[in-house]
Amino acid sequence: MNPALLLPLALVAVAGAAVAMQPAFNGQLAQLLGSPVRAALVSFSAGVVVLFCLSAALAFKTGLPTGKELARVPLHLWFIGGTLGAFFVATSAWTAPRIGVGAFFATLIAAQLIAAIALDHFGMIGMEVRPATLMRVAGAGFLVLGALLVVRG
């Protein structure tokens, strides 16, 4: 394995473990606030505070984007990531208490991998084309089977 991949892969593993806890926390918050949407709002508000602090700290090193740079950003990119994130958080807050975190993530990850392979294969959303080889499709198939075992088990 390329040693340059070790740090990124380690960070992904840590982020994955952290994200595994998010639906449980947001599910509790949704029950206490009476709404998964309110729980998502609180979750995103906390995230905004953390990201604002990180952005402010990094601005000392990297500076801020210019007005010209900001104007080059297509309108949809200002909203789609946050919209999809809000959908994810609200969905997890509602579903995790009903089906369990394991079933939630088994289904989510299987669906993510299928969508990701399609995005790669067709080079969608600006991604470089990476063909859906038999090995990649088989891997996704095994993940779907694993998800079914987790959901039914």
GROMACS .gro file of N, CA and C in nm:
model
  459
    1MET      N    1   0.085  -0.118   0.000
    1MET     CA    2   0.000   0.000   0.000
    1MET      C    3   0.089   0.124   0.000
    2ASN      N    4   0.045   0.223  -0.071
    2ASN     CA    5   0.115   0.350  -0.078
    2ASN      C    6   0.113   0.417   0.060
    3PRO      N    7   0.230   0.446   0.119
    3PRO     CA    8   0.235   0.508   0.252
    3PRO      C    9   0.162   0.643   0.259
    4ALA      N   10   0.154   0.712   0.146
    4ALA     CA   11   0.084   0.841   0.144
    4ALA      C   12  -0.065   0.825   0.171
    5LEU      N   13  -0.117   0.702   0.158
    5LEU     CA   14  -0.259   0.677   0.182
    5LEU      C   15  -0.290   0.650   0.328
    6LEU      N   16  -0.189   0.621   0.408
    6LEU     CA   17  -0.213   0.580   0.546
    6LEU      C   18  -0.284   0.687   0.628
    7LEU      N   19  -0.236   0.811   0.625
    7LEU     CA   20  -0.301   0.917   0.703
    7LEU      C   21  -0.443   0.943   0.656
    8PRO      N   22  -0.467   0.960   0.524
    8PRO     CA   23  -0.606   0.980   0.482
    8PRO      C   24  -0.697   0.864   0.521
    9LEU      N   25  -0.650   0.740   0.506
    9LEU     CA   26  -0.733   0.625   0.543
    9LEU      C   27  -0.757   0.619   0.693
   10ALA      N   28  -0.657   0.653   0.772
   10ALA     CA   29  -0.675   0.656   0.918
   10ALA      C   30  -0.778   0.762   0.957
   11LEU      N   31  -0.771   0.878   0.893
   11LEU     CA   32  -0.869   0.984   0.923
   11LEU      C   33  -1.010   0.941   0.884
   12VAL      N   34  -1.022   0.872   0.771
   12VAL     CA   35  -1.154   0.822   0.729
   12VAL      C   36  -1.206   0.721   0.830
   13ALA      N   37  -1.118   0.634   0.880
   13ALA     CA   38  -1.161   0.534   0.980
   13ALA      C   39  -1.208   0.603   1.107
   14VAL      N   40  -1.136   0.704   1.153
   14VAL     CA   41  -1.177   0.777   1.274
   14VAL      C   42  -1.309   0.851   1.248
   15ALA      N   43  -1.320   0.916   1.133
   15ALA     CA   44  -1.445   0.986   1.099
   15ALA      C   45  -1.561   0.887   1.090
   16GLY      N   46  -1.535   0.770   1.034
   16GLY     CA   47  -1.640   0.668   1.023
   16GLY      C   48  -1.689   0.623   1.160
   17ALA      N   49  -1.595   0.603   1.252
   17ALA     CA   50  -1.634   0.563   1.387
   17ALA      C   51  -1.712   0.675   1.455
   18ALA      N   52  -1.670   0.799   1.433
   18ALA     CA   53  -1.741   0.912   1.493
   18ALA      C   54  -1.881   0.927   1.434
   19VAL      N   55  -1.892   0.912   1.304
   19VAL     CA   56  -2.022   0.924   1.237
   19VAL      C   57  -2.118   0.813   1.283
   20ALA      N   58  -2.063   0.698   1.320
   20ALA     CA   59  -2.148   0.589   1.367
   20ALA      C   60  -2.226   0.630   1.492
   21MET      N   61  -2.173   0.723   1.568
   21MET     CA   62  -2.240   0.769   1.690
   21MET      C   63  -2.345   0.876   1.663
   22GLN      N   64  -2.331   0.945   1.550
   22GLN     CA   65  -2.418   1.060   1.523
   22GLN      C   66  -2.567   1.026   1.523
   23PRO      N   67  -2.613   0.919   1.456
   23PRO     CA   68  -2.757   0.891   1.461
   23PRO      C   69  -2.809   0.861   1.601
   24ALA      N   70  -2.727   0.796   1.683
   24ALA     CA   71  -2.771   0.767   1.819
   24ALA      C   72  -2.791   0.896   1.898
   25PHE      N   73  -2.693   0.985   1.889
   25PHE     CA   74  -2.705   1.113   1.960
   25PHE      C   75  -2.821   1.195   1.904
   26ASN      N   76  -2.831   1.203   1.770
   26ASN     CA   77  -2.939   1.282   1.711
   26ASN      C   78  -3.075   1.220   1.734
   27GLY      N   79  -3.081   1.087   1.743
   27GLY     CA   80  -3.208   1.020   1.776
   27GLY      C   81  -3.255   1.056   1.915
   28GLN      N   82  -3.161   1.057   2.012
   28GLN     CA   83  -3.196   1.098   2.147
   28GLN      C   84  -3.243   1.243   2.148
   29LEU      N   85  -3.170   1.328   2.074
   29LEU     CA   86  -3.205   1.469   2.068
   29LEU      C   87  -3.343   1.488   2.004
   30ALA      N   88  -3.372   1.410   1.899
   30ALA     CA   89  -3.503   1.420   1.834
   30ALA      C   90  -3.615   1.382   1.929
   31GLN      N   91  -3.594   1.278   2.009
   31GLN     CA   92  -3.696   1.237   2.105
   31GLN      C   93  -3.717   1.346   2.212
   32LEU      N   94  -3.607   1.404   2.258
   32LEU     CA   95  -3.618   1.507   2.361
   32LEU      C   96  -3.680   1.637   2.307
   33LEU      N   97  -3.651   1.669   2.180
   33LEU     CA   98  -3.705   1.792   2.121
   33LEU      C   99  -3.837   1.770   2.048
   34GLY      N  100  -3.875   1.643   2.031
   34GLY     CA  101  -4.003   1.612   1.968
   34GLY      C  102  -4.001   1.620   1.817
   35SER      N  103  -3.882   1.623   1.754
   35SER     CA  104  -3.878   1.634   1.609
   35SER      C  105  -3.738   1.604   1.557
   36PRO      N  106  -3.728   1.518   1.454
   36PRO     CA  107  -3.597   1.496   1.394
   36PRO      C  108  -3.545   1.620   1.320
   37VAL      N  109  -3.635   1.702   1.272
   37VAL     CA  110  -3.594   1.825   1.203
   37VAL      C  111  -3.532   1.922   1.303
   38ARG      N  112  -3.592   1.936   1.422
   38ARG     CA  113  -3.533   2.022   1.524
   38ARG      C  114  -3.397   1.967   1.569
   39ALA      N  115  -3.387   1.835   1.580
   39ALA     CA  116  -3.259   1.774   1.616
   39ALA      C  117  -3.154   1.804   1.510
   40ALA      N  118  -3.192   1.796   1.384
   40ALA     CA  119  -3.099   1.827   1.276
   40ALA      C  120  -3.056   1.973   1.281
   41LEU      N  121  -3.150   2.061   1.313
   41LEU     CA  122  -3.117   2.204   1.325
   41LEU      C  123  -3.015   2.228   1.436
   42VAL      N  124  -3.035   2.164   1.549
   42VAL     CA  125  -2.940   2.178   1.660
   42VAL      C  126  -2.805   2.122   1.619
   43SER      N  127  -2.805   2.005   1.555
   43SER     CA  128  -2.681   1.941   1.512
   43SER      C  129  -2.605   2.031   1.415
   44PHE      N  130  -2.675   2.084   1.317
   44PHE     CA  131  -2.610   2.171   1.220
   44PHE      C  132  -2.564   2.302   1.283
   45SER      N  133  -2.640   2.354   1.378
   45SER     CA  134  -2.599   2.476   1.447
   45SER      C  135  -2.468   2.456   1.521
   46ALA      N  136  -2.456   2.343   1.589
   46ALA     CA  137  -2.330   2.311   1.657
   46ALA      C  138  -2.218   2.298   1.555
   47GLY      N  139  -2.246   2.233   1.443
   47GLY     CA  140  -2.146   2.218   1.338
   47GLY      C  141  -2.103   2.352   1.281
   48VAL      N  142  -2.197   2.444   1.265
   48VAL     CA  143  -2.165   2.577   1.213
   48VAL      C  144  -2.068   2.648   1.307
   49VAL      N  145  -2.093   2.638   1.436
   49VAL     CA  146  -2.005   2.703   1.534
   49VAL      C  147  -1.864   2.645   1.525
   50VAL      N  148  -1.854   2.512   1.521
   50VAL     CA  149  -1.722   2.448   1.513
   50VAL      C  150  -1.652   2.486   1.383
   51LEU      N  151  -1.723   2.479   1.271
   51LEU     CA  152  -1.662   2.512   1.142
   51LEU      C  153  -1.626   2.660   1.131
   52PHE      N  154  -1.705   2.746   1.192
   52PHE     CA  155  -1.671   2.889   1.192
   52PHE      C  156  -1.540   2.911   1.266
   53CYS      N  157  -1.525   2.848   1.380
   53CYS     CA  158  -1.401   2.862   1.457
   53CYS      C  159  -1.281   2.808   1.380
   54LEU      N  160  -1.297   2.690   1.319
   54LEU     CA  161  -1.188   2.633   1.238
   54LEU      C  162  -1.155   2.722   1.118
   55SER      N  163  -1.258   2.772   1.051
   55SER     CA  164  -1.236   2.860   0.935
   55SER      C  165  -1.165   2.988   0.976
   56ALA      N  166  -1.205   3.044   1.089
   56ALA     CA  167  -1.140   3.166   1.138
   56ALA      C  168  -0.993   3.140   1.169
   57ALA      N  169  -0.965   3.027   1.233
   57ALA     CA  170  -0.826   2.993   1.266
   57ALA      C  171  -0.744   2.972   1.139
   58LEU      N  172  -0.802   2.902   1.041
   58LEU     CA  173  -0.730   2.876   0.916
   58LEU      C  174  -0.714   3.001   0.831
   59ALA      N  175  -0.802   3.098   0.846
   59ALA     CA  176  -0.794   3.222   0.768
   59ALA      C  177  -0.664   3.296   0.796
   60PHE      N  178  -0.610   3.282   0.916
   60PHE     CA  179  -0.484   3.347   0.947
   60PHE      C  180  -0.371   3.289   0.862
   61LYS      N  181  -0.382   3.163   0.826
   61LYS     CA  182  -0.278   3.097   0.747
   61LYS      C  183  -0.304   3.109   0.597
   62THR      N  184  -0.428   3.086   0.558
   62THR     CA  185  -0.459   3.077   0.414
   62THR      C  186  -0.529   3.200   0.359
   63GLY      N  187  -0.577   3.288   0.445
   63GLY     CA  188  -0.652   3.403   0.399
   63GLY      C  189  -0.797   3.366   0.369
   64LEU      N  190  -0.872   3.464   0.327
   64LEU     CA  191  -1.013   3.443   0.291
   64LEU      C  192  -1.028   3.452   0.140
   65PRO      N  193  -1.129   3.386   0.085
   65PRO     CA  194  -1.150   3.397  -0.059
   65PRO      C  195  -1.191   3.540  -0.096
   66THR      N  196  -1.152   3.581  -0.215
   66THR     CA  197  -1.189   3.714  -0.262
   66THR      C  198  -1.333   3.712  -0.312
   67GLY      N  199  -1.388   3.830  -0.332
   67GLY     CA  200  -1.522   3.841  -0.388
   67GLY      C  201  -1.530   3.777  -0.525
   68LYS      N  202  -1.423   3.790  -0.602
   68LYS     CA  203  -1.419   3.731  -0.736
   68LYS      C  204  -1.422   3.579  -0.726
   69GLU      N  205  -1.349   3.522  -0.631
   69GLU     CA  206  -1.349   3.377  -0.612
   69GLU      C  207  -1.487   3.328  -0.567
   70LEU      N  208  -1.549   3.403  -0.477
   70LEU     CA  209  -1.683   3.365  -0.429
   70LEU      C  210  -1.785   3.372  -0.542
   71ALA      N  211  -1.772   3.471  -0.629
   71ALA     CA  212  -1.867   3.488  -0.740
   71ALA      C  213  -1.857   3.375  -0.841
   72ARG      N  214  -1.741   3.306  -0.848
   72ARG     CA  215  -1.724   3.196  -0.943
   72ARG      C  216  -1.793   3.068  -0.898
   73VAL      N  217  -1.834   3.061  -0.774
   73VAL     CA  218  -1.898   2.939  -0.722
   73VAL      C  219  -2.040   2.931  -0.777
   74PRO      N  220  -2.074   2.823  -0.848
   74PRO     CA  221  -2.210   2.809  -0.899
   74PRO      C  222  -2.312   2.808  -0.784
   75LEU      N  223  -2.428   2.866  -0.810
   75LEU     CA  224  -2.531   2.882  -0.708
   75LEU      C  225  -2.566   2.751  -0.637
   76HIS      N  226  -2.580   2.642  -0.714
   76HIS     CA  227  -2.622   2.516  -0.652
   76HIS      C  228  -2.519   2.465  -0.551
   77LEU      N  229  -2.391   2.497  -0.569
   77LEU     CA  230  -2.289   2.448  -0.477
   77LEU      C  231  -2.297   2.516  -0.339
   78TRP      N  232  -2.362   2.630  -0.332
   78TRP     CA  233  -2.381   2.697  -0.203
   78TRP      C  234  -2.482   2.622  -0.116
   79PHE      N  235  -2.568   2.542  -0.179
   79PHE     CA  236  -2.680   2.483  -0.106
   79PHE      C  237  -2.686   2.331  -0.103
   80ILE      N  238  -2.639   2.263  -0.207
   80ILE     CA  239  -2.666   2.120  -0.220
   80ILE      C  240  -2.600   2.037  -0.111
   81GLY      N  241  -2.476   2.065  -0.077
   81GLY     CA  242  -2.407   1.987   0.026
   81GLY      C  243  -2.478   1.995   0.160
   82GLY      N  244  -2.514   2.116   0.200
   82GLY     CA  245  -2.585   2.134   0.326
   82GLY      C  246  -2.724   2.074   0.324
   83THR      N  247  -2.790   2.084   0.208
   83THR     CA  248  -2.924   2.026   0.195
   83THR      C  249  -2.918   1.874   0.209
   84LEU      N  250  -2.821   1.812   0.140
   84LEU     CA  251  -2.806   1.668   0.151
   84LEU      C  252  -2.766   1.628   0.293
   85GLY      N  253  -2.680   1.707   0.355
   85GLY     CA  254  -2.641   1.680   0.494
   85GLY      C  255  -2.759   1.689   0.589
   86ALA      N  256  -2.843   1.790   0.569
   86ALA     CA  257  -2.961   1.806   0.654
   86ALA      C  258  -3.056   1.688   0.637
   87PHE      N  259  -3.072   1.642   0.513
   87PHE     CA  260  -3.155   1.525   0.487
   87PHE      C  261  -3.099   1.403   0.559
   88PHE      N  262  -2.967   1.385   0.552
   88PHE     CA  263  -2.903   1.272   0.619
   88PHE      C  264  -2.924   1.278   0.770
   89VAL      N  265  -2.899   1.393   0.831
   89VAL     CA  266  -2.908   1.405   0.977
   89VAL      C  267  -3.053   1.387   1.023
   90ALA      N  268  -3.147   1.450   0.956
   90ALA     CA  269  -3.287   1.436   0.995
   90ALA      C  270  -3.335   1.292   0.976
   91THR      N  271  -3.293   1.230   0.865
   91THR     CA  272  -3.331   1.091   0.840
   91THR      C  273  -3.273   0.999   0.946
   92SER      N  274  -3.146   1.020   0.980
   92SER     CA  275  -3.083   0.934   1.081
   92SER      C  276  -3.147   0.953   1.218
   93ALA      N  277  -3.183   1.076   1.250
   93ALA     CA  278  -3.246   1.103   1.380
   93ALA      C  279  -3.382   1.036   1.390
   94TRP      N  280  -3.452   1.025   1.279
   94TRP     CA  281  -3.585   0.961   1.281
   94TRP      C  282  -3.574   0.810   1.273
   95THR      N  283  -3.483   0.758   1.186
   95THR     CA  284  -3.481   0.614   1.161
   95THR      C  285  -3.400   0.534   1.263
   96ALA      N  286  -3.288   0.587   1.311
   96ALA     CA  287  -3.200   0.510   1.401
   96ALA      C  288  -3.274   0.458   1.524
   97PRO      N  289  -3.356   0.540   1.591
   97PRO     CA  290  -3.428   0.486   1.706
   97PRO      C  291  -3.528   0.376   1.669
   98ARG      N  292  -3.573   0.374   1.545
   98ARG     CA  293  -3.674   0.277   1.502
   98ARG      C  294  -3.612   0.145   1.452
   99ILE      N  295  -3.498   0.154   1.384
   99ILE     CA  296  -3.440   0.033   1.325
   99ILE      C  297  -3.306  -0.005   1.386
  100GLY      N  298  -3.247   0.083   1.465
  100GLY     CA  299  -3.116   0.058   1.524
  100GLY      C  300  -3.006   0.119   1.439
  101VAL      N  301  -2.896   0.152   1.506
  101VAL     CA  302  -2.784   0.217   1.437
  101VAL      C  303  -2.718   0.120   1.339
  102GLY      N  304  -2.708  -0.008   1.377
  102GLY     CA  305  -2.646  -0.106   1.287
  102GLY      C  306  -2.723  -0.121   1.157
  103ALA      N  307  -2.853  -0.139   1.165
  103ALA     CA  308  -2.935  -0.151   1.044
  103ALA      C  309  -2.933  -0.023   0.963
  104PHE      N  310  -2.934   0.091   1.034
  104PHE     CA  311  -2.928   0.220   0.965
  104PHE      C  312  -2.801   0.227   0.880
  105PHE      N  313  -2.686   0.201   0.943
  105PHE     CA  314  -2.560   0.216   0.870
  105PHE      C  315  -2.538   0.105   0.768
  106ALA      N  316  -2.584  -0.015   0.794
  106ALA     CA  317  -2.570  -0.122   0.696
  106ALA      C  318  -2.642  -0.084   0.567
  107THR      N  319  -2.764  -0.034   0.581
  107THR     CA  320  -2.842   0.008   0.464
  107THR      C  321  -2.780   0.130   0.398
  108LEU      N  322  -2.741   0.226   0.480
  108LEU     CA  323  -2.683   0.351   0.430
  108LEU      C  324  -2.555   0.323   0.352
  109ILE      N  325  -2.466   0.244   0.408
  109ILE     CA  326  -2.336   0.221   0.343
  109ILE      C  327  -2.354   0.141   0.215
  110ALA      N  328  -2.442   0.043   0.215
  110ALA     CA  329  -2.469  -0.032   0.091
  110ALA      C  330  -2.522   0.063  -0.017
  111ALA      N  331  -2.616   0.149   0.020
  111ALA     CA  332  -2.672   0.244  -0.077
  111ALA      C  333  -2.565   0.345  -0.121
  112GLN      N  334  -2.482   0.389  -0.028
  112GLN     CA  335  -2.374   0.483  -0.064
  112GLN      C  336  -2.279   0.420  -0.165
  113LEU      N  337  -2.240   0.296  -0.141
  113LEU     CA  338  -2.144   0.232  -0.230
  113LEU      C  339  -2.203   0.212  -0.369
  114ILE      N  340  -2.328   0.171  -0.377
  114ILE     CA  341  -2.392   0.155  -0.508
  114ILE      C  342  -2.395   0.290  -0.581
  115ALA      N  343  -2.437   0.394  -0.511
  115ALA     CA  344  -2.441   0.528  -0.572
  115ALA      C  345  -2.300   0.576  -0.609
  116ALA      N  346  -2.202   0.550  -0.523
  116ALA     CA  347  -2.065   0.594  -0.550
  116ALA      C  348  -2.007   0.524  -0.672
  117ILE      N  349  -2.033   0.395  -0.687
  117ILE     CA  350  -1.984   0.323  -0.804
  117ILE      C  351  -2.048   0.379  -0.931
  118ALA      N  352  -2.176   0.413  -0.925
  118ALA     CA  353  -2.243   0.474  -1.041
  118ALA      C  354  -2.183   0.611  -1.071
  119LEU      N  355  -2.160   0.692  -0.967
  119LEU     CA  356  -2.099   0.824  -0.988
  119LEU      C  357  -1.963   0.810  -1.054
  120ASP      N  358  -1.881   0.716  -1.004
  120ASP     CA  359  -1.749   0.693  -1.062
  120ASP      C  360  -1.760   0.643  -1.206
  121HIS      N  361  -1.844   0.544  -1.228
  121HIS     CA  362  -1.855   0.480  -1.360
  121HIS      C  363  -1.894   0.580  -1.468
  122PHE      N  364  -1.988   0.667  -1.437
  122PHE     CA  365  -2.037   0.763  -1.536
  122PHE      C  366  -1.969   0.899  -1.526
  123GLY      N  367  -1.875   0.915  -1.431
  123GLY     CA  368  -1.806   1.043  -1.417
  123GLY      C  369  -1.901   1.157  -1.382
  124MET      N  370  -2.000   1.126  -1.300
  124MET     CA  371  -2.102   1.226  -1.266
  124MET      C  372  -2.051   1.325  -1.163
  125ILE      N  373  -2.112   1.442  -1.160
  125ILE     CA  374  -2.084   1.549  -1.064
  125ILE      C  375  -1.935   1.583  -1.065
  126GLY      N  376  -1.876   1.583  -1.183
  126GLY     CA  377  -1.738   1.625  -1.198
  126GLY      C  378  -1.633   1.524  -1.154
  127MET      N  379  -1.674   1.400  -1.125
  127MET     CA  380  -1.578   1.299  -1.082
  127MET      C  381  -1.507   1.238  -1.203
  128GLU      N  382  -1.383   1.195  -1.182
  128GLU     CA  383  -1.309   1.124  -1.284
  128GLU      C  384  -1.375   0.988  -1.308
  129VAL      N  385  -1.380   0.946  -1.433
  129VAL     CA  386  -1.442   0.816  -1.465
  129VAL      C  387  -1.354   0.704  -1.410
  130ARG      N  388  -1.418   0.616  -1.333
  130ARG     CA  389  -1.356   0.493  -1.283
  130ARG      C  390  -1.457   0.382  -1.310
  131PRO      N  391  -1.425   0.295  -1.404
  131PRO     CA  392  -1.524   0.195  -1.447
  131PRO      C  393  -1.576   0.106  -1.334
  132ALA      N  394  -1.702   0.068  -1.346
  132ALA     CA  395  -1.765  -0.027  -1.253
  132ALA      C  396  -1.723  -0.166  -1.297
  133THR      N  397  -1.604  -0.207  -1.253
  133THR     CA  398  -1.551  -0.337  -1.291
  133THR      C  399  -1.629  -0.448  -1.220
  134LEU      N  400  -1.609  -0.570  -1.266
  134LEU     CA  401  -1.675  -0.684  -1.204
  134LEU      C  402  -1.638  -0.693  -1.056
  135MET      N  403  -1.513  -0.667  -1.021
  135MET     CA  404  -1.469  -0.672  -0.881
  135MET      C  405  -1.541  -0.567  -0.797
  136ARG      N  406  -1.555  -0.446  -0.849
  136ARG     CA  407  -1.623  -0.339  -0.774
  136ARG      C  408  -1.770  -0.372  -0.756
  137VAL      N  409  -1.834  -0.418  -0.861
  137VAL     CA  410  -1.975  -0.454  -0.852
  137VAL      C  411  -1.995  -0.572  -0.758
  138ALA      N  412  -1.905  -0.671  -0.764
  138ALA     CA  413  -1.913  -0.785  -0.672
  138ALA      C  414  -1.895  -0.739  -0.527
  139GLY      N  415  -1.802  -0.648  -0.505
  139GLY     CA  416  -1.783  -0.594  -0.370
  139GLY      C  417  -1.908  -0.526  -0.319
  140ALA      N  418  -1.974  -0.449  -0.406
  140ALA     CA  419  -2.099  -0.384  -0.367
  140ALA      C  420  -2.207  -0.489  -0.339
  141GLY      N  421  -2.209  -0.593  -0.421
  141GLY     CA  422  -2.306  -0.701  -0.398
  141GLY      C  423  -2.286  -0.768  -0.263
  142PHE      N  424  -2.161  -0.795  -0.228
  142PHE     CA  425  -2.133  -0.854  -0.097
  142PHE      C  426  -2.173  -0.759   0.016
  143LEU      N  427  -2.154  -0.629  -0.005
  143LEU     CA  428  -2.195  -0.533   0.096
  143LEU      C  429  -2.346  -0.532   0.113
  144VAL      N  430  -2.419  -0.543   0.003
  144VAL     CA  431  -2.565  -0.551   0.010
  144VAL      C  432  -2.607  -0.677   0.087
  145LEU      N  433  -2.543  -0.789   0.057
  145LEU     CA  434  -2.573  -0.912   0.132
  145LEU      C  435  -2.543  -0.895   0.281
  146GLY      N  436  -2.430  -0.832   0.310
  146GLY     CA  437  -2.396  -0.806   0.450
  146GLY      C  438  -2.499  -0.716   0.516
  147ALA      N  439  -2.546  -0.616   0.443
  147ALA     CA  440  -2.649  -0.527   0.498
  147ALA      C  441  -2.777  -0.604   0.528
  148LEU      N  442  -2.815  -0.694   0.440
  148LEU     CA  443  -2.934  -0.775   0.463
  148LEU      C  444  -2.918  -0.860   0.589
  149LEU      N  445  -2.799  -0.916   0.609
  149LEU     CA  446  -2.774  -0.996   0.730
  149LEU      C  447  -2.784  -0.909   0.855
  150VAL      N  448  -2.730  -0.790   0.850
  150VAL     CA  449  -2.736  -0.700   0.967
  150VAL      C  450  -2.879  -0.659   0.995
  151VAL      N  451  -2.953  -0.623   0.890
  151VAL     CA  452  -3.091  -0.577   0.908
  151VAL      C  453  -3.180  -0.690   0.960
  152ARG      N  454  -3.163  -0.811   0.908
  152ARG     CA  455  -3.248  -0.922   0.949
  152ARG      C  456  -3.202  -0.990   1.078
  153GLY      N  457  -3.072  -0.970   1.114
  153GLY     CA  458  -3.015  -1.038   1.229
  153GLY      C  459  -3.053  -0.974   1.358
   0.00000   0.00000   0.00000
